[in-house]
mmCIF file of C-alpha atoms and ligand atoms in Angstrom:
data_model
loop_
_atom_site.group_PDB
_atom_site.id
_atom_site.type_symbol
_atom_site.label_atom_id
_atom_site.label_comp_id
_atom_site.label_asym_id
_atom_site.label_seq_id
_atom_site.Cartn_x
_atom_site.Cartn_y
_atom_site.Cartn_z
ATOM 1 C CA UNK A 842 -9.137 42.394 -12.850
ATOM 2 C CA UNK A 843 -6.517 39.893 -14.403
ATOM 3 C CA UNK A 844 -7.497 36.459 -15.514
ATOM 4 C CA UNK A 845 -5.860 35.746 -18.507
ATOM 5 C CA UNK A 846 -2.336 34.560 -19.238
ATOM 6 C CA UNK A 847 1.154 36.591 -19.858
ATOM 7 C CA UNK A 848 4.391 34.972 -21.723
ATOM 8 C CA UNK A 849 7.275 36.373 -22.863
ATOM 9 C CA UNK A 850 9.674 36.171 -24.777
ATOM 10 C CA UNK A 851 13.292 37.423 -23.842
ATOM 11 C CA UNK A 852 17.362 37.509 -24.912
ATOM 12 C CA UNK A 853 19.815 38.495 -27.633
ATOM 13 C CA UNK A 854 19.429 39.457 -30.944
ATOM 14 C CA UNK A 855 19.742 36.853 -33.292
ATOM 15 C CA UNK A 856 19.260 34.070 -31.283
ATOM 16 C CA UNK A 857 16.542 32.238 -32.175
ATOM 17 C CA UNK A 858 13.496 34.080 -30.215
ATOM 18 C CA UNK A 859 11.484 34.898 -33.076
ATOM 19 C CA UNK A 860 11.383 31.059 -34.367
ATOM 20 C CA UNK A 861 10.768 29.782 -30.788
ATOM 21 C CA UNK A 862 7.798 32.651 -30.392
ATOM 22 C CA UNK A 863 6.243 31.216 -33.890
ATOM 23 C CA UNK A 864 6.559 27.604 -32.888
ATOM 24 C CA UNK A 865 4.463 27.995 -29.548
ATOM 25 C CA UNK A 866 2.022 29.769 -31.427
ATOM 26 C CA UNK A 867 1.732 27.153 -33.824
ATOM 27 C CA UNK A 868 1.638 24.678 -30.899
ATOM 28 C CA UNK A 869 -0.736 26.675 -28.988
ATOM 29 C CA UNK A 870 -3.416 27.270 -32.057
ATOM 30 C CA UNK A 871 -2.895 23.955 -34.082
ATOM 31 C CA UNK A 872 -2.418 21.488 -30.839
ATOM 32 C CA UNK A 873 -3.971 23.145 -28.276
ATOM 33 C CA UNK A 874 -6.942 24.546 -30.337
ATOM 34 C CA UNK A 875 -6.462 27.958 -28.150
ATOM 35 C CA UNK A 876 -6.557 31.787 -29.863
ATOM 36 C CA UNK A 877 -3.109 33.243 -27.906
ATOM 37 C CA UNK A 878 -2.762 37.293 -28.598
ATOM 38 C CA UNK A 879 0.794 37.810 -30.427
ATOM 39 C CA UNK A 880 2.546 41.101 -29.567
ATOM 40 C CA UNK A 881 6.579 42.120 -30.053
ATOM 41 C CA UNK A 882 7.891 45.070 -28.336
ATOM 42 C CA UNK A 883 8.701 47.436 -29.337
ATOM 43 C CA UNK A 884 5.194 47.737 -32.012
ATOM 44 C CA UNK A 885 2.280 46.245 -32.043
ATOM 45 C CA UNK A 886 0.157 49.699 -31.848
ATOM 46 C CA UNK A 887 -0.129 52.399 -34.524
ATOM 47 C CA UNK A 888 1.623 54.556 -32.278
ATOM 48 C CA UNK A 889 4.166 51.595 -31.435
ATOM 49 C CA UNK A 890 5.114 50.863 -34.739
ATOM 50 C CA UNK A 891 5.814 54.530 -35.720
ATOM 51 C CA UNK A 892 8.274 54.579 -32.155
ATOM 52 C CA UNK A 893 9.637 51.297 -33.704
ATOM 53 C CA UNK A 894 10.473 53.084 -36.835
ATOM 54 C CA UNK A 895 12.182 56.015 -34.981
ATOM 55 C CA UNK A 896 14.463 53.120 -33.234
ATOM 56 C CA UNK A 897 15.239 51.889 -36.311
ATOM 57 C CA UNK A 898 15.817 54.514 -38.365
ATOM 58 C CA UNK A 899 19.119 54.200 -40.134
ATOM 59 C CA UNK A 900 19.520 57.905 -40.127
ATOM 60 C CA UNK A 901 19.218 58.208 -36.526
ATOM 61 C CA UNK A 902 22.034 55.565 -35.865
ATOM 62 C CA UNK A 903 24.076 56.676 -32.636
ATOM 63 C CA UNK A 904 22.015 59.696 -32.757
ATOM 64 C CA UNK A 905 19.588 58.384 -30.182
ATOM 65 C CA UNK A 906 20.724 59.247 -26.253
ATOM 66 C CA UNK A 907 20.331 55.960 -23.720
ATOM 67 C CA UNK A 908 17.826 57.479 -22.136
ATOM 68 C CA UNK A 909 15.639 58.840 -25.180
ATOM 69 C CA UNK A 910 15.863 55.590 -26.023
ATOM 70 C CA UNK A 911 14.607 54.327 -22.768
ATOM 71 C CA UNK A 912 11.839 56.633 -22.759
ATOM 72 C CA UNK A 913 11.012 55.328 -26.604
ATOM 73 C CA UNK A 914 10.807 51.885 -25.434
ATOM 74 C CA UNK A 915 8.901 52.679 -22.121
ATOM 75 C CA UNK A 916 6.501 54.713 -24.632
ATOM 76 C CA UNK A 917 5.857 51.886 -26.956
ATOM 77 C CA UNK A 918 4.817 49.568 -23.648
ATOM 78 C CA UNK A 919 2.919 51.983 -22.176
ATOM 79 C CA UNK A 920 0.988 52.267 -25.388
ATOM 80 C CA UNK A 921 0.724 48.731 -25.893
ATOM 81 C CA UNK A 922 -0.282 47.308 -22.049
ATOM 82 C CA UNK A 923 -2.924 50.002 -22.048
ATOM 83 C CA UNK A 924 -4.132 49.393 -25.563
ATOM 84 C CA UNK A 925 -3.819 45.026 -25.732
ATOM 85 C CA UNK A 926 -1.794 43.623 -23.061
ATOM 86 C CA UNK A 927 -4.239 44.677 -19.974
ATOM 87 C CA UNK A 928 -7.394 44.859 -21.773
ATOM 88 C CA UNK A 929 -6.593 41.187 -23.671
ATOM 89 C CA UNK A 930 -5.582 39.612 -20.134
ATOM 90 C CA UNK A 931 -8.724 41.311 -17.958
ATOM 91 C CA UNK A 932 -10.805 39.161 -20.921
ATOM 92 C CA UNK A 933 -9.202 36.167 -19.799
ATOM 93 C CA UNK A 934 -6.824 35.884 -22.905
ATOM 94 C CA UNK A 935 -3.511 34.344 -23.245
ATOM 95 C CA UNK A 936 -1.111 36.996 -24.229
ATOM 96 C CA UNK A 937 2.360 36.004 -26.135
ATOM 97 C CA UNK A 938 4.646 39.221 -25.959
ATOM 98 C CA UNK A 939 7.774 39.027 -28.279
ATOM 99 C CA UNK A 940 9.971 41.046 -25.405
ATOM 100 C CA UNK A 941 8.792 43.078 -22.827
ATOM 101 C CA UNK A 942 10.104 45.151 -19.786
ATOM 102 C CA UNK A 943 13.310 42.660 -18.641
ATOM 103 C CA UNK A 944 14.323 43.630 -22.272
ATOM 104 C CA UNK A 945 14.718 47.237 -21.269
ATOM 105 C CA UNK A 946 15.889 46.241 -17.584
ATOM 106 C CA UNK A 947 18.950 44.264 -19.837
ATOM 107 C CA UNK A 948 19.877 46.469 -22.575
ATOM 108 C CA UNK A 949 19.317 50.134 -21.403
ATOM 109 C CA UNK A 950 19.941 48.745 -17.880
ATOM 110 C CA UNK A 951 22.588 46.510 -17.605
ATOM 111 C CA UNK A 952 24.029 47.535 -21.408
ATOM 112 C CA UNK A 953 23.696 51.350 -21.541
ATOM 113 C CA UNK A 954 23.709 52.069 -17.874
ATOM 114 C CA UNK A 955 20.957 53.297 -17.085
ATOM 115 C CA UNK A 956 19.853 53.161 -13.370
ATOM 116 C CA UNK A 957 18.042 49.981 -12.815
ATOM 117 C CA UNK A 958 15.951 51.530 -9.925
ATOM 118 C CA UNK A 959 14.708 53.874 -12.266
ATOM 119 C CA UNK A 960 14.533 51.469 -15.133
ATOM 120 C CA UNK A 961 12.146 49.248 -12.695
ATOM 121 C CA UNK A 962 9.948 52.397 -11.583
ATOM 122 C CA UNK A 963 9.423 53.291 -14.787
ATOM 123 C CA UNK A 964 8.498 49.449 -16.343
ATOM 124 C CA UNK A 965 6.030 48.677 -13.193
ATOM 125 C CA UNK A 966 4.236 52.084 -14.079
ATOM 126 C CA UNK A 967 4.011 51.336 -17.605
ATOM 127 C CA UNK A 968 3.120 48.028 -17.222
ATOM 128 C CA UNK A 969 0.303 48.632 -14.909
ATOM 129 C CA UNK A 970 2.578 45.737 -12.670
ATOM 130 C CA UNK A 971 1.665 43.387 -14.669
ATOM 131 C CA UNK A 972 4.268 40.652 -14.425
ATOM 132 C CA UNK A 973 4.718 37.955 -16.843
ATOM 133 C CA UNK A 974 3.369 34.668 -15.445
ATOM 134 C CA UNK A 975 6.374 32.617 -17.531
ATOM 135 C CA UNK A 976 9.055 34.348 -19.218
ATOM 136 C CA UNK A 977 11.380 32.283 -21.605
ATOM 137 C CA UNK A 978 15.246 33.539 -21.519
ATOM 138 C CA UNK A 979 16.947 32.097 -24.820
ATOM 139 C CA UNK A 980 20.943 32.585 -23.736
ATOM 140 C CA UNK A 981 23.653 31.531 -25.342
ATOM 141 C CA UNK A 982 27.810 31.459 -25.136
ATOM 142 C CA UNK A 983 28.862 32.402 -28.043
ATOM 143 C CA UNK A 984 27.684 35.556 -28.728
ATOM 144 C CA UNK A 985 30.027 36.911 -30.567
ATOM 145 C CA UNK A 986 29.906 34.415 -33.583
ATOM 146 C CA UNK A 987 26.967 34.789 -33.948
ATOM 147 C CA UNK A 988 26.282 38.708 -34.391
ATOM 148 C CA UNK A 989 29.193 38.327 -36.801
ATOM 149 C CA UNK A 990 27.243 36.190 -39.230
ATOM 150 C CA UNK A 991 24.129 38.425 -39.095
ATOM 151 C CA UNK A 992 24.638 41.708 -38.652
ATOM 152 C CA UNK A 993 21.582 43.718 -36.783
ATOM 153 C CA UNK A 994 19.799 46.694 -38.046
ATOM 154 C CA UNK A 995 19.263 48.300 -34.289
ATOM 155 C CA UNK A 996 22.735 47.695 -33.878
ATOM 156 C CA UNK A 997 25.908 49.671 -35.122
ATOM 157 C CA UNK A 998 27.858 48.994 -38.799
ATOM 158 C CA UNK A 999 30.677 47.107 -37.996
ATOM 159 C CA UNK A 1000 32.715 48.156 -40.499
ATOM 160 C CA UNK A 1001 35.095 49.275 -37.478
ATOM 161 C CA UNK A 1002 36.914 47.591 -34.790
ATOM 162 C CA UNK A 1003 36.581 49.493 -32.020
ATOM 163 C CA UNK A 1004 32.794 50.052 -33.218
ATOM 164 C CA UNK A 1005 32.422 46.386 -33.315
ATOM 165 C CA UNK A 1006 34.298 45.589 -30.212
ATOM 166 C CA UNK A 1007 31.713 48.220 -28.253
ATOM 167 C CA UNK A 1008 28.674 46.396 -29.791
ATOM 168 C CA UNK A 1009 30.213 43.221 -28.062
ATOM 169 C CA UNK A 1010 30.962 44.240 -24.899
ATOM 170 C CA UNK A 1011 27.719 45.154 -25.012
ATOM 171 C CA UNK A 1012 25.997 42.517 -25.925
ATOM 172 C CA UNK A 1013 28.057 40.930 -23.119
ATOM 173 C CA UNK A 1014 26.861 43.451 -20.910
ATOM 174 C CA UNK A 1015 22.682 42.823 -22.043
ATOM 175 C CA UNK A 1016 23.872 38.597 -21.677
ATOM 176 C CA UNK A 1017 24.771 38.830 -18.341
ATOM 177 C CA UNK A 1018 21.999 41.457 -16.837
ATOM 178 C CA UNK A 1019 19.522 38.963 -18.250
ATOM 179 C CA UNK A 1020 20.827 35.911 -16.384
ATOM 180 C CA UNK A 1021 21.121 37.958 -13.290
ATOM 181 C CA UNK A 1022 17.303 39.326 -14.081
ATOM 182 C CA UNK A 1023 16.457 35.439 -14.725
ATOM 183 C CA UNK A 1024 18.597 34.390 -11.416
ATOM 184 C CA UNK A 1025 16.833 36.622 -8.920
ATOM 185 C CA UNK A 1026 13.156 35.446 -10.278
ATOM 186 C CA UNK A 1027 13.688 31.753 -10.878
ATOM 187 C CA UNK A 1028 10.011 30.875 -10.882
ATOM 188 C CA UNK A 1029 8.819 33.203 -13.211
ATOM 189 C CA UNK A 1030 11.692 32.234 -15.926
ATOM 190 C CA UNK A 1031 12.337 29.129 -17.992
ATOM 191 C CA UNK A 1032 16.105 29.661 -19.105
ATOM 192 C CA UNK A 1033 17.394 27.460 -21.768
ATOM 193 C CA UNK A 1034 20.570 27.668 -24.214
ATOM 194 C CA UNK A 1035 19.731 28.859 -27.492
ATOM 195 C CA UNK A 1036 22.645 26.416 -29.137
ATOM 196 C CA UNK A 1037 20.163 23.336 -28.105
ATOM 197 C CA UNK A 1038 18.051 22.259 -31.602
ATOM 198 C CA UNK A 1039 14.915 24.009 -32.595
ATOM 199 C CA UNK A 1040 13.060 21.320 -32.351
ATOM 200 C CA UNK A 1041 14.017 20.249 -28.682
ATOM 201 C CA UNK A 1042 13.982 23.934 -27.397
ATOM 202 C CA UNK A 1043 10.303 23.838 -28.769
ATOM 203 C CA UNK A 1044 9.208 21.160 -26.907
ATOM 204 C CA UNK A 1045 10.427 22.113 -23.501
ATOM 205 C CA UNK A 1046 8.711 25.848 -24.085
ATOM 206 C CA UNK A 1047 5.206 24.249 -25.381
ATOM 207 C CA UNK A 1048 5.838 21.431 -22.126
ATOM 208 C CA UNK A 1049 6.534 24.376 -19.655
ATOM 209 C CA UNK A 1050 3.427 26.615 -20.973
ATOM 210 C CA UNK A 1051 1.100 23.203 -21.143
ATOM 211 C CA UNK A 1052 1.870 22.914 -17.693
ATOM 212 C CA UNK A 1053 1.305 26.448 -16.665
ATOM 213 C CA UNK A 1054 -2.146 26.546 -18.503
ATOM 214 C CA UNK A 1055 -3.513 23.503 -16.617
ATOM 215 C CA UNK A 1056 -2.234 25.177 -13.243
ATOM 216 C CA UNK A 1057 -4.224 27.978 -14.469
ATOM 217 C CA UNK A 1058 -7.054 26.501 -15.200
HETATM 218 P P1 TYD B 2320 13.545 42.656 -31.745
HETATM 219 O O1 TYD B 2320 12.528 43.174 -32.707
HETATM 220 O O2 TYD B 2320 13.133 41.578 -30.792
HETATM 221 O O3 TYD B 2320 14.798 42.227 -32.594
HETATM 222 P P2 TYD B 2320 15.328 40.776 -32.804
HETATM 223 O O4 TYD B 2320 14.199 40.008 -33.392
HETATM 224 O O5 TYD B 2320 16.462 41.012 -33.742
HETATM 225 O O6 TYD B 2320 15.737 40.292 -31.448
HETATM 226 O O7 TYD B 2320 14.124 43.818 -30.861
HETATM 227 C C1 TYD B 2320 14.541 44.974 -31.465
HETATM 228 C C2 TYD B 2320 15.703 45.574 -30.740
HETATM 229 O O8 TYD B 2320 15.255 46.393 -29.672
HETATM 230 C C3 TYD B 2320 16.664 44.568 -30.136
HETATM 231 O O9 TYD B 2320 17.973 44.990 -30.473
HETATM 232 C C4 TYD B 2320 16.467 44.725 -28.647
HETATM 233 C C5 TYD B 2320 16.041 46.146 -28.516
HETATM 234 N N1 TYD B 2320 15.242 46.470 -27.313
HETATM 235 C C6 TYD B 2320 15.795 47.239 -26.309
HETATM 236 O O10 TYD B 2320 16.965 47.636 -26.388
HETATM 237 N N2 TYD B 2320 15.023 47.568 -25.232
HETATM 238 C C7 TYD B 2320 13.730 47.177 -25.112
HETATM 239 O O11 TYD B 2320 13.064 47.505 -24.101
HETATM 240 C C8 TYD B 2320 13.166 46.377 -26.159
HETATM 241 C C9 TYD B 2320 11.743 45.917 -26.083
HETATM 242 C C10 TYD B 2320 13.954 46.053 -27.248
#
């Protein structure tokens, strides 16, 4: 049975997620003197990490169909939920997940094309239905920019301009299928722009999760 707690963490590349995921774990173990479970998606297994590898192999750039690379993803959670996720939240733990399904409803969803009513049978069975009780949805406008001045190893070289306008329309693509994810589930997501300062994003996430600890408790 589920007592514990499940956040996540969702949105483009490059925009911040990973800093925003280490500063709630620093506010959650150094201010709130709690032990919070950090996994990122896709990893966090043995046989997660090796998937993750497979994703990110250079040599298998654009050799990877969208729906291998569903399946890879879906894989990697399955793993994962049965091996920490579940387990973790049935021992009344609070979980931090670095992405999780809406990252697959978004990018091989609403960026590959994949069917989303398959997309959402598949997540629910691989996630055992267990639904995040907050998820945090970094967005931000200017997407473009901001690939530009980081390049991404899951993504494609842009060394070409009809590679690299293809990587943004799809970014576009993953952008927009997470607001409309976030839009249809307002109570379960805490949407904020990305652009905002660290520091002020920080405290809104550690304000939003303080509050939905004490409702929990
Ligand atoms: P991540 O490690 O979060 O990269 P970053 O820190 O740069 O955001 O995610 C790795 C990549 O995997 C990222 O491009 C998003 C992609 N991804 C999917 O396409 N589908 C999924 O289901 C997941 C979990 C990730």
């Amino acid at each position: 049975m589920r007592k514990g707690l499940l956040i996540s963490f969702e949105g483009l590349d490059k925009v911040g997620k990973s800093t925003q995921v280490d500063r709630l774990m620093e506010h959650l173990t150094e201010h709130r003197k709690l032990n919070p479970i950090l996994v990122r998606e896709p990893g966090s297994t043995e046989v997660g990490e090796k998937i993750r590898d497979i994703l990110a192999d250079p040599a298998l750039k654009g050799k990877i169909s969208p729906l291998c690379e569903f399946m890879l993803y879906s894989a990697s959670r399955a793993q994962l939920v049965t091996e920490v996720i579940s387990p973790k939240l049935s021992a009344g733990e609070l979980v931090i997940a670095d992405r999780y399904y809406d990252s697959s409803s978004a990018y091989q969803g609403f960026g590959r094309g994949i069917s989303l009513e398959f997309i959402n049978k598949v997540n629910a069975t691989v996630t055992l239905d267990l639904v995040p009780d907050l998820s945090i949805l970094l967005t931000v406008e200017n997407f473009v920019s901001e690939s530009r001045k980081k390049p991404d190893r899951f993504a494609p070289n842009l060394f070409d301009d009809r590679l690299e306008q293809e990587f943004m329309d799809f970014r576009k693509k993953v952008q927009q299928g997470f607001l409309e994810i976030a839009q249809k589930e307002p109570a379960r997501f805490l949407v904020l722009d990305a652009n905002e300062k660290r520091e002020q994003l920080a405290k809104k996430i550690a304000a939003r999760v303080d509050k939905l600890i004490k409702e929990k408790s």
